Coordinates of C-alpha atoms and ligand atoms in Angstrom, one line a residue:
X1 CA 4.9 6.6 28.2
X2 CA 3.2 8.9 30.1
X3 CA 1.1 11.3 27.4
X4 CA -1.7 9.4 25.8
X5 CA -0.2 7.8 22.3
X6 CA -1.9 9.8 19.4
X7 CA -0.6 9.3 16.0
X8 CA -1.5 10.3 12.6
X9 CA -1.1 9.2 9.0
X10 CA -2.0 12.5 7.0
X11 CA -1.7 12.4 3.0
X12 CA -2.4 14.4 0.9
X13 CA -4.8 13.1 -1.5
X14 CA -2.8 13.5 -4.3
X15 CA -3.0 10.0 -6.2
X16 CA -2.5 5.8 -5.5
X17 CA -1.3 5.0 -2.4
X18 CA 1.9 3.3 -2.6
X19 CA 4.1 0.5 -0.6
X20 CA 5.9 3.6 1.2
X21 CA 2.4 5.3 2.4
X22 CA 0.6 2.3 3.6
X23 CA 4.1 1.2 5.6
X24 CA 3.6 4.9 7.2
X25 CA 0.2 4.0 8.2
X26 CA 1.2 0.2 8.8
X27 CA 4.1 1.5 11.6
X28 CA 1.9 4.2 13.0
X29 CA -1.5 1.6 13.5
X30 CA 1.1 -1.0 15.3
X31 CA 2.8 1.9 17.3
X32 CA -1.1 3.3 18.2
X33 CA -2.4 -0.1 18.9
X34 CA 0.1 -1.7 21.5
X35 CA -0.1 1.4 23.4
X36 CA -3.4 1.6 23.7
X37 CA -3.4 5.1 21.9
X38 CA -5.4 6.3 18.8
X39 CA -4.7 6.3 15.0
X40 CA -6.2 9.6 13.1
X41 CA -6.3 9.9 9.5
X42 CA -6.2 13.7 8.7
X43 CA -6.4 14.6 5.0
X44 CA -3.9 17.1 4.3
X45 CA -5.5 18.7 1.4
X46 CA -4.6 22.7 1.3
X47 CA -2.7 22.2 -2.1
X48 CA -5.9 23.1 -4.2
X49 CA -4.1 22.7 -7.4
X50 CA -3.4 19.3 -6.8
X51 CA -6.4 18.1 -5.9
X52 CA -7.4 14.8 -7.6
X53 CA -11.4 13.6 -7.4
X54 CA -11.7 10.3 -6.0
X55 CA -8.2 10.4 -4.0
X56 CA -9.5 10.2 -0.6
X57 CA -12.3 7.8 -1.0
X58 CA -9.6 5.6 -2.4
X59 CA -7.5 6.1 0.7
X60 CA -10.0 5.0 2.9
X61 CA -10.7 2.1 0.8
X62 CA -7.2 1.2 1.1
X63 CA -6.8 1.4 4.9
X64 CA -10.2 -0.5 5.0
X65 CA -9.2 -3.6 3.0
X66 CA -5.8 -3.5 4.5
X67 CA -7.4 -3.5 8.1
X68 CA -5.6 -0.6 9.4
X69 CA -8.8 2.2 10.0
X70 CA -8.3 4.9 11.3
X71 CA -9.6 5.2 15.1
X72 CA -10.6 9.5 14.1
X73 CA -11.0 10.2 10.4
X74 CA -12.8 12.6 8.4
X75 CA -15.5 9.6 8.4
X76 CA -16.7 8.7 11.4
X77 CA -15.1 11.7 12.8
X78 CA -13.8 12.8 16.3
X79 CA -13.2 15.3 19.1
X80 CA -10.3 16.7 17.2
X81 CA -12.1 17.2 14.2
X82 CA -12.9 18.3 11.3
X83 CA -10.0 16.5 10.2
X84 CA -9.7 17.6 6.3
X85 CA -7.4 20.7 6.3
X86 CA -9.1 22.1 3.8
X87 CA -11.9 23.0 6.3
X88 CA -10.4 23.7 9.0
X89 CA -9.1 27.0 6.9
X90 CA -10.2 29.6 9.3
X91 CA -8.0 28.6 11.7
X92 CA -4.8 28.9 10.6
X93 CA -4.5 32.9 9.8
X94 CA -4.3 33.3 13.4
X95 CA -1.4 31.9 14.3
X96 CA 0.3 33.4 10.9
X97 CA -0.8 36.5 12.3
X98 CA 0.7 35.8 15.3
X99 CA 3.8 35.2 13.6
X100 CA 4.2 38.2 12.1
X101 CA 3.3 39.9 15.1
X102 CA 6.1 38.2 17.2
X103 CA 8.8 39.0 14.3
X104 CA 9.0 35.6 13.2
X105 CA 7.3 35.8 9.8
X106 CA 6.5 38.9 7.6
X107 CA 4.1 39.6 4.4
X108 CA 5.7 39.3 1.1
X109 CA 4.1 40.8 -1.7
X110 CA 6.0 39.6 -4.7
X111 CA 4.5 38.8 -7.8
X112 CA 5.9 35.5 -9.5
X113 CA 7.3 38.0 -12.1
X114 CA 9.7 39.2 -9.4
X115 CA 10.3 36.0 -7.9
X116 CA 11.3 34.6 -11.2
X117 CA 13.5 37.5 -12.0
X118 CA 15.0 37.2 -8.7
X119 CA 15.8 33.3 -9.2
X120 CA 17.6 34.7 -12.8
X121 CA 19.0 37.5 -11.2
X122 CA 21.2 35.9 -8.6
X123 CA 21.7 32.7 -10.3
X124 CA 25.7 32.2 -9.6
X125 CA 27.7 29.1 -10.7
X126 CA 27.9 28.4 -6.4
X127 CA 24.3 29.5 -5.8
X128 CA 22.2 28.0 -9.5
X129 CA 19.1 27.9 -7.8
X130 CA 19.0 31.3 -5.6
X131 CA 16.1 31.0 -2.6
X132 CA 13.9 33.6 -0.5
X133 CA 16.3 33.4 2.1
X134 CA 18.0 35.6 4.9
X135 CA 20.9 36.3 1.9
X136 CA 17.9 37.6 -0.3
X137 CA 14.6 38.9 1.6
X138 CA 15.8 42.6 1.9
X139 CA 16.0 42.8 -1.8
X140 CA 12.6 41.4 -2.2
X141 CA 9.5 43.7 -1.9
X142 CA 7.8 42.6 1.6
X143 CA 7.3 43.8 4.9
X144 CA 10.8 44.1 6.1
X145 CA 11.7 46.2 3.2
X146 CA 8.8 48.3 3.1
X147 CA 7.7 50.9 5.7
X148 CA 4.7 49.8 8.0
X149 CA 3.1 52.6 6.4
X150 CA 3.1 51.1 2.6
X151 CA 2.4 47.4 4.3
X152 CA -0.3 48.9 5.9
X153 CA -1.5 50.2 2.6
X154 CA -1.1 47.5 0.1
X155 CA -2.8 45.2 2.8
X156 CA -5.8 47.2 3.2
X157 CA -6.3 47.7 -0.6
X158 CA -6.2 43.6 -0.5
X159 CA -2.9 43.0 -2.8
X160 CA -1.8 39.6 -3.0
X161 CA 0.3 38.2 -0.4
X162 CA 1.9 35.5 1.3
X163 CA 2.8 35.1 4.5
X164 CA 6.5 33.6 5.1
X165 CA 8.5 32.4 8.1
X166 CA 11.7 34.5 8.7
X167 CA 14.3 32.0 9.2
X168 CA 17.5 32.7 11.9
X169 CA 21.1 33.0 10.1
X170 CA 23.2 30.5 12.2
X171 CA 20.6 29.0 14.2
X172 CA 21.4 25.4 15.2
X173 CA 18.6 23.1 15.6
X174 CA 18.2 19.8 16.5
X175 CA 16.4 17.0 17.5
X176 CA 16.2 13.5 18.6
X177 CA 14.9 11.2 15.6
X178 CA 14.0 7.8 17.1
X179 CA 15.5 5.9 14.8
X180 CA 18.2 8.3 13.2
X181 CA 19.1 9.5 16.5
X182 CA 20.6 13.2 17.2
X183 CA 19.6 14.8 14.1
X184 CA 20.8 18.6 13.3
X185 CA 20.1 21.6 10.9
X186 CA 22.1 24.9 9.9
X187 CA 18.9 27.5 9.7
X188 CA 21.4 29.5 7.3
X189 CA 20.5 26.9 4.1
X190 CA 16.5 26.5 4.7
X191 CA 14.9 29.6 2.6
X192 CA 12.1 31.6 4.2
X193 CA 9.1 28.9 3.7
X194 CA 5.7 30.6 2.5
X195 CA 3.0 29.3 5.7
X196 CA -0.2 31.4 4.3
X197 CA -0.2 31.4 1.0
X198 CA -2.7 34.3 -0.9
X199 CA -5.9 32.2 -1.6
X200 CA -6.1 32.4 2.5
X201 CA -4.6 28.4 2.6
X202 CA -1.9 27.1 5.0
X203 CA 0.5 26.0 3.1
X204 CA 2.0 22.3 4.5
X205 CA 4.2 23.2 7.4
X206 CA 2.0 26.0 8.9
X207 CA -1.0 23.4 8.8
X208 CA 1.1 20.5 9.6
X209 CA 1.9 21.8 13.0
X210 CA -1.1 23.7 14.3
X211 CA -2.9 20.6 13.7
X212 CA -0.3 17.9 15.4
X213 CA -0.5 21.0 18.5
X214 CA -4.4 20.6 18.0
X215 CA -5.0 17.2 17.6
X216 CA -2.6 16.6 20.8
X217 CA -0.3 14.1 19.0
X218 CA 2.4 12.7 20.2
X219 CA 4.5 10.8 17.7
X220 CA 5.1 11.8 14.1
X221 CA 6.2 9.3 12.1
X222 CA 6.7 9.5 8.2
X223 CA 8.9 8.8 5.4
X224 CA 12.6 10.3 5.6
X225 CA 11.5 12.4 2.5
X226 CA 10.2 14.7 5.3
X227 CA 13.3 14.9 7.2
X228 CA 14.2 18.1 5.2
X229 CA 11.5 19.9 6.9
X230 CA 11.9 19.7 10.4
X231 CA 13.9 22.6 10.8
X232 CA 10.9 24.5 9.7
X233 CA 8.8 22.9 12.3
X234 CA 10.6 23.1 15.1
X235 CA 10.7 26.8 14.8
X236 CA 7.0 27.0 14.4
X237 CA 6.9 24.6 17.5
X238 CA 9.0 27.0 19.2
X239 CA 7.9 30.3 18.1
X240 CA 3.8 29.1 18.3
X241 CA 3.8 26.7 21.2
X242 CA 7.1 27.3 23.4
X243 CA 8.2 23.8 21.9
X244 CA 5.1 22.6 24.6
X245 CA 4.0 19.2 24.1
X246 CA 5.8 18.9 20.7
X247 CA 5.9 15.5 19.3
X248 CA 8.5 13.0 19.0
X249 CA 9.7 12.3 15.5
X250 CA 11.1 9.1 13.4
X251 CA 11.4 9.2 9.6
X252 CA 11.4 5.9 8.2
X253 CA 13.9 4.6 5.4
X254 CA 13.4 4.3 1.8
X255 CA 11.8 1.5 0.1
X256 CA 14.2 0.6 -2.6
X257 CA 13.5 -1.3 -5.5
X258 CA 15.9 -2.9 -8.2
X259 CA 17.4 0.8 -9.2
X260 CA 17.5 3.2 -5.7
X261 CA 13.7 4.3 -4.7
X262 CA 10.9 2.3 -5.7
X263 CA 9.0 4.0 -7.6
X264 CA 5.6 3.3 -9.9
X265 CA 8.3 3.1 -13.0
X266 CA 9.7 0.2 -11.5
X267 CA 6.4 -1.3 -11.1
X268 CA 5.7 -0.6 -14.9
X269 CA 9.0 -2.0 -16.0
X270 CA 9.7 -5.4 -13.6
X271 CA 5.7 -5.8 -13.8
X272 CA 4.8 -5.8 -9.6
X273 CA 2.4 -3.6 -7.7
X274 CA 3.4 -0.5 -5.8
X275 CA 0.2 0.7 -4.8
X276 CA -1.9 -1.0 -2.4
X277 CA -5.5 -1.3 -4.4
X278 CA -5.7 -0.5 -8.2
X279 CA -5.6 3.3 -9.0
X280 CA -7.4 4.9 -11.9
X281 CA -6.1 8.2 -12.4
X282 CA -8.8 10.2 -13.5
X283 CA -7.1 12.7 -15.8
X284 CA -4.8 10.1 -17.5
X285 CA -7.7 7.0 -17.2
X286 CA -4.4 5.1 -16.9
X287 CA -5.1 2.0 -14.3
X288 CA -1.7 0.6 -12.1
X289 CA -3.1 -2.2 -10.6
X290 CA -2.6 -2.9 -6.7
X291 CA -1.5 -5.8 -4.2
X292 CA -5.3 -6.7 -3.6
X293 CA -6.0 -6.7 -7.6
X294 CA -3.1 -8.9 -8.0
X295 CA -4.2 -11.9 -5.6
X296 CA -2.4 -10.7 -2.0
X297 CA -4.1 -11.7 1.3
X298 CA -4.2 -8.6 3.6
X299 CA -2.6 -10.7 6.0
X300 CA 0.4 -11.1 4.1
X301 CA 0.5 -8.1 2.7
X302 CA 0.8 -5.8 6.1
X303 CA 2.8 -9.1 7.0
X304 CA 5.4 -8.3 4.3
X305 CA 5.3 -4.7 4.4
X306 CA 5.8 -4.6 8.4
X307 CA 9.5 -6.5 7.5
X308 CA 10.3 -3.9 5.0
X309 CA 12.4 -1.8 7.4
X310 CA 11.6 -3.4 10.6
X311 CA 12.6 -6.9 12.8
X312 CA 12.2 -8.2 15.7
X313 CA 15.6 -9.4 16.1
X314 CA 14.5 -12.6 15.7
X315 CA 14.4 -15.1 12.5
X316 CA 10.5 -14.6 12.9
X317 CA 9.1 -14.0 9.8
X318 CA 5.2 -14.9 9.9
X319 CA 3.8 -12.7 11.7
X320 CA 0.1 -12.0 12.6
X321 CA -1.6 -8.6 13.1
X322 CA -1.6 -9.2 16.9
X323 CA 1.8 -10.6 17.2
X324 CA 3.3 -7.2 15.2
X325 CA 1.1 -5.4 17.2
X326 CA 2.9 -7.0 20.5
X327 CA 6.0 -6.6 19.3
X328 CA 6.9 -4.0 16.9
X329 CA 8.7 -1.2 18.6
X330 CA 10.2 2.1 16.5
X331 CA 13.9 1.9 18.0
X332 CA 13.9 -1.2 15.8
X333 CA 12.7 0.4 12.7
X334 CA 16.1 0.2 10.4
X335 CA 17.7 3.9 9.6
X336 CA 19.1 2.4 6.0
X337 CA 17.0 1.7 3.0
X338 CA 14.6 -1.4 3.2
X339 CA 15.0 -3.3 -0.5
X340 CA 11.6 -4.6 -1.8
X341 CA 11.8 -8.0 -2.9
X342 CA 8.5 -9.1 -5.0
X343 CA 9.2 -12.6 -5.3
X344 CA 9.7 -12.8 -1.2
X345 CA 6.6 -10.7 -1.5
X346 CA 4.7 -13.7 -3.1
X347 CA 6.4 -16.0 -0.5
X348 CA 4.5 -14.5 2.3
X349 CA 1.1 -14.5 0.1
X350 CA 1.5 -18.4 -0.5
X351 CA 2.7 -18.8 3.2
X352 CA -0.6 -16.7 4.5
X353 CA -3.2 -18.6 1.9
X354 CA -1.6 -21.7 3.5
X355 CA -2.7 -20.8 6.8
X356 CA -5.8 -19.4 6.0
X357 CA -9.1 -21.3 7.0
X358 CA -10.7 -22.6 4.0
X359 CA -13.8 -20.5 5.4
X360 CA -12.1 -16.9 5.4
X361 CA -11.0 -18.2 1.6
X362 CA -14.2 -18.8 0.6
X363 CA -15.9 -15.4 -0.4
X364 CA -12.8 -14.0 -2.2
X365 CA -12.6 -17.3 -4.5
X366 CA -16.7 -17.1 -5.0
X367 CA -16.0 -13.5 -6.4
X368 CA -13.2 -14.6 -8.2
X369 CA -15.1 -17.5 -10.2
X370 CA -18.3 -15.2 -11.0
X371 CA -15.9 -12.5 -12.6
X372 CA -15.5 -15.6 -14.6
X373 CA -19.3 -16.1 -14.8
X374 CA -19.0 -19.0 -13.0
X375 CA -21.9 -18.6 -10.2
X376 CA -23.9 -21.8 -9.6
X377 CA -21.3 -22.9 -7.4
X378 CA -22.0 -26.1 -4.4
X379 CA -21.1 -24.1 -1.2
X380 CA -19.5 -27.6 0.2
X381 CA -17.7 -28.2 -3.2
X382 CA -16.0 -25.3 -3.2
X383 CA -15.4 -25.8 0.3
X384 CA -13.1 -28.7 -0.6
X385 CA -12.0 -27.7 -3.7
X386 CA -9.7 -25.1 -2.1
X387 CA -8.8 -27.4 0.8
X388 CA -7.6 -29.3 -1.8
X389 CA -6.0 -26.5 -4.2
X390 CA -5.2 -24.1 -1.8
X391 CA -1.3 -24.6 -0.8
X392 CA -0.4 -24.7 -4.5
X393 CA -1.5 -21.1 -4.8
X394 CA 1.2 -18.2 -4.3
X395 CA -1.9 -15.6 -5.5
X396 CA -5.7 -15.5 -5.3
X397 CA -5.5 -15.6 -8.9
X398 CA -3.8 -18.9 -8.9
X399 CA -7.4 -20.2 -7.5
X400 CA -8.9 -19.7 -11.1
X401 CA -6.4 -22.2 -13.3
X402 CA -6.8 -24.5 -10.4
X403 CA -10.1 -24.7 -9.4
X404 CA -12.5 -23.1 -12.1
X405 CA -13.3 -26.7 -14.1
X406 CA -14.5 -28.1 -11.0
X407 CA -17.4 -26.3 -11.4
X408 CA -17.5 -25.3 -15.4
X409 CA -16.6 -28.7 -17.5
X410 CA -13.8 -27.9 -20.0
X411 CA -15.0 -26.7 -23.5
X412 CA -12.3 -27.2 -25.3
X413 CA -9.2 -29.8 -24.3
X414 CA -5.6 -29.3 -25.1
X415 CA -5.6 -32.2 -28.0
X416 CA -2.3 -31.1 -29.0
X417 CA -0.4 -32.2 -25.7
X418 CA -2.5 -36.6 -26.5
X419 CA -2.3 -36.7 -29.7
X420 CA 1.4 -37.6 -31.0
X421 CA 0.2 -40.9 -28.8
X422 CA -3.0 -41.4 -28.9
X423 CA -4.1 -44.9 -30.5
X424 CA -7.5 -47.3 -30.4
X425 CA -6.0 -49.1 -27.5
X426 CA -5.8 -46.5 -25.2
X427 CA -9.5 -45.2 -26.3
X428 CA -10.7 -48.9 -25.2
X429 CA -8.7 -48.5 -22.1
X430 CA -10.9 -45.2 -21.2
X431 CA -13.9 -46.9 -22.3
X432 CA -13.4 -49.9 -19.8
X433 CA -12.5 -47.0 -17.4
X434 CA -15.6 -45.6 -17.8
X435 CA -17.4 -49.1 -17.5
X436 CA -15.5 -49.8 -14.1
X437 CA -16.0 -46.5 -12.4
X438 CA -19.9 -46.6 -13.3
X439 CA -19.6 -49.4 -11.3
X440 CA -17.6 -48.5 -8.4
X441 CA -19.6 -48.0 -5.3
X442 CA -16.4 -46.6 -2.9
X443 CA -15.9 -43.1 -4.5
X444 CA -12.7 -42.2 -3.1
X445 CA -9.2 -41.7 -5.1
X446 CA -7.0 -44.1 -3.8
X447 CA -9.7 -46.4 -5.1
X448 CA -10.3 -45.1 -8.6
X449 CA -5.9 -45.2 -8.8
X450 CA -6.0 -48.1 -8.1
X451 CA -8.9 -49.6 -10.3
X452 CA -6.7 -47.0 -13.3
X453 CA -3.7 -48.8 -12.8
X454 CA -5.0 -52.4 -12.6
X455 CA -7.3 -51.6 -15.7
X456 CA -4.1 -50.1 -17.7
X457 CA -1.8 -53.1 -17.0
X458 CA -4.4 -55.6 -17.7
X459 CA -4.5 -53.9 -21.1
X460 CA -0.6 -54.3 -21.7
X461 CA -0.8 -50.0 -21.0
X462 CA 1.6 -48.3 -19.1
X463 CA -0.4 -46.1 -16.4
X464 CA 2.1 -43.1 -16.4
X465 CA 1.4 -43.0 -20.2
X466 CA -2.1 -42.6 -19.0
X467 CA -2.5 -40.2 -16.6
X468 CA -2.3 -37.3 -18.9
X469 CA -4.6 -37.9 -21.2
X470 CA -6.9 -38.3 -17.9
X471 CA -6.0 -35.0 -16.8
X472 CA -7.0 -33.6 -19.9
X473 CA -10.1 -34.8 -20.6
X474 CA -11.3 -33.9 -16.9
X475 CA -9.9 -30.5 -16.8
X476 CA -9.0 -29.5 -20.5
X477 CA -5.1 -28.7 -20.0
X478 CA -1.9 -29.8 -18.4
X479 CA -2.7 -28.3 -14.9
X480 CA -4.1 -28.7 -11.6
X481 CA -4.3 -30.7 -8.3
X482 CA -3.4 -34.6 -8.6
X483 CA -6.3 -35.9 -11.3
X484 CA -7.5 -39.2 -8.6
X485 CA -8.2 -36.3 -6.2
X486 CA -9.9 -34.1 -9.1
X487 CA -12.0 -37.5 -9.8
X488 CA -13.3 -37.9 -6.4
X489 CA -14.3 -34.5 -6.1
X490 CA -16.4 -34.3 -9.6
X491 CA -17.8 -37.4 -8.5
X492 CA -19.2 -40.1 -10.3
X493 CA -21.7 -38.9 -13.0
X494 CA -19.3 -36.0 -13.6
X495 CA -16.0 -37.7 -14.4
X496 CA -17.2 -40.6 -16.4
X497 CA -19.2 -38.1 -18.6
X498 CA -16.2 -35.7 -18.6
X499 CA -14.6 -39.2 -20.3
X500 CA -17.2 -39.5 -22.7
X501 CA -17.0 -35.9 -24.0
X502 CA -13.3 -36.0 -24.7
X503 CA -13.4 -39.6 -26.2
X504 CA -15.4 -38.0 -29.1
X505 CA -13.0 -34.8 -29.7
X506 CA -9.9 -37.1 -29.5
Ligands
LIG1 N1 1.0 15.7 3.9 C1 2.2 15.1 4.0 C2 2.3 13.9 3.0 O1 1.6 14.0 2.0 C3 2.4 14.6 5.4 C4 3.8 14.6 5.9 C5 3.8 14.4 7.4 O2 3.4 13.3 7.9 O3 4.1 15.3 8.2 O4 2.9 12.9 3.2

């Protein structure tokens, strides 16, 4: 590669940012990183009337915990910047002007009135939904109909307008799509796309290229949905720049879910994330929760998301952030449809917490116990209570059911699951347990098994029969890590008390 790798992830900040977007950014990051080039965020933000507070911030906070930051954003900044369209709005009109002055765009002075009555009046049963298009712009009141004269006119008395790119009849125009390969377009069906629009804003494709000739990139990659566009940008590539230094392109596939695209429905419905951190919407107050809410690792979840379209033609499925960035390549991004599986989603979580160290574990589960107001928690404790719970956990979450009454005694005990069997024998068996264990001096849970099962067959008890009732009185339910390792860790003091307590509620 001989130009300097510069790519860009530019949203619009328009809502949660879902498995499709961050994959975007996830591909463009990896592409950025193993060539040594730079990553920009640039917030495409000229749609006023779908601007939503909080949007951005979110963004960021998204790329953030995901690990993917930008190298220029609109925080910290860059050379290229400012990098929020919406103030960089002075620079557009130029090049629509320049447009118009070439003969490659024209005014249009249309008031949606007209635009809706042209829609109705050339609705056919072949055409339903009519376009601004080379079949329809000389019926239409702009500056190809009108004289220079009038144009002149109604622009100095400052009427409304837009500015709109005049598209060729029967122009061919293609391109080389990375993954899709030779990709080509019939100018005759793409309608005469508004670039200024009257409040003085870009609309998307105007800005979208001045600022990819700007900001020197050199690679666009985004979702197929964009695909459709292209045609409008290589004629603004061609028209503005002379087609100079224009990027390479790749649209990536679909993420499907269980019916065609995923899509935040399907999130609702099946109950999975789509987005990567919670989103509140602030209009609605309506919360979808996010990967990171849910219990995924960050690891995992660019781990996951990096397969969803994309191999190494290999069987390889764990993957680190360094190994992906060694050896993810575009060509080997998949053209079809990449189907998101949230149960092989999981898998990678529980296969990342497996590998985690317990330290990088460690502040995540603290968090996670105080939201349960558990906070006067023995650093080293903890330290071995998720060694010791940690590869039973597919989600962060999991940590809570598993770990939480090492620290918090159970108030309450699942009776329900001892009773049908419970008898005075077995409450003198737990009694003698108690008696033994004060006793024993080697605190370690081979030992206490073994002291459980010699004390239970001595007393005619089977140990099996046992165990649960254990279980239950140290941790208040049917769950958790084997209860001789749950023993050793609450120690002494802790267990046979633990004993006590239940022996009375039995
Ligand atoms: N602003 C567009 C979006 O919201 C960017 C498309 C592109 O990358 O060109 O996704």
């Amino acid at each position: 590669m001989n130009k300097r790798v510069r790519v860009r992830f530019a949203p619009s900040p328009t809502g949660g940012l879902h498995l499709g977007g961050v994959r975007t950014v996830l591909y463009n990051y990896l592409f950025a990183k193993k060539h040594d080039g730079d990553f920009i965020l640039r917030i495409e933000d000229t749609d006023q009337s779908r601007f939503v507070p909080g949007a951005e911030e979110y963004i960021f906070n998204c790329l953030k915990w995901a690990g993917l930051e930008p190298d220029e954003s609109p925080v910290p900044g860059g050379i290229y910047g400012p990098y929020r369209q919406s103030e960089r709005k002075e620079l557009y009109s130029k090049y629509a002007d320049q447009l118009v002055m070439d003969g490659h765009a024209y005014y249009a002075f249309d008031t949606p009135e007209a635009l809706e009555k042209m829609r109705y009046d050339y609705k056919t049963e072949q055409n339903p939904s009519p376009q601004y298009d080379h079949s329809l712009r000389m019926k239409m009141r702009n500056s190809l109909t009108l004289s220079a004269d009038e144009t002149h006119q109604l622009l100095a008395a400052g009427i409304k307008h837009v500015i709109r790119i005049k598209m060729p009849e029967h122009e061919t125009l293609s391109f080389t799509d990375i993954i899709r390969g030779e990709v080509s377009f019939d100018s005759s069906f793409v309608d005469d796309k508004v670039l200024l629009k009257a409040d003085g804003m870009p609309t998307y494709h105007l800005a979208v290229v001045v600022d990819d000739y700007l900001m020197k990139i050199s690679h666009v990659f985004r979702g197929e949905e964009w695909l459709p566009s292209v045609p409008v940008h290589i004629l603004l590539w061609k028209y503005l720049f002379g087609l100079e230094n224009m990027p390479l392109w790749a649209h990536f596939p679909l993420i499907l879910g269980p019916n065609g695209k995923l899509s935040k429905r399907d999130g609702a419905k099946y109950g999975f994330p789509v987005f990567a951190m919670s989103w509140t919407d602030p209009k609605t107050g309506e919360t979808v929760e996010g990967f990171k809410e849910k219990g995924f690792l960050p690891e995992a979840f660019i781990n996951f998301l990096a397969l969803l379209g994309w191999n190494d033609g290999t069987e390889q499925e764990i993957f680190s952030r360094q190994e992906l960035i060694e050896k993810f390549s575009i060509e080997r991004v998949h053209s079809a449809g990449a189907k998101f599986d949230y149960e092989k989603a999981k898998w990678f979580n529980h296969e990342w917490i497996k590998l985690s160290e317990v330290s990088s574990l460690k502040p995540e589960i603290r968090s996670l116990l105080s939201e349960k107001g558990i906070t006067d928690i023995d650093d080293a404790l903890l330290g071995k209570v998720i060694g010791l719970v940690k590869d039973r956990c597919t989600l962060l979450s999991d940590f809570m059911p598993q770990s939480s009454f090492f620290f918090k005694a159970p108030q309450t005990w699942d009776a329900d699951a001892v009773k049908s069997k419970w008898n005075e024998q077995k409450k003198e068996f737990f009694k003698q347990l108690i008696r033994n264990y004060s006793d024993t001096t080697a605190w370690q849970a081979p030992v206490l098994e073994e002291n459980f099962q010699t004390t239970a067959v001595a007393n005619q008890l089977k140990p099996g029969e046992l165990q649960l009732p254990f279980r239950i009185m140290l941790v208040g339910g049917k769950f958790g890590p084997p209860v001789f390792q749950i023993a050793e860790l609450l120690g002494k003091n802790e267990t046979t008390s633990r004993i006590k307590n239940a022996l009375e509620v039995f």
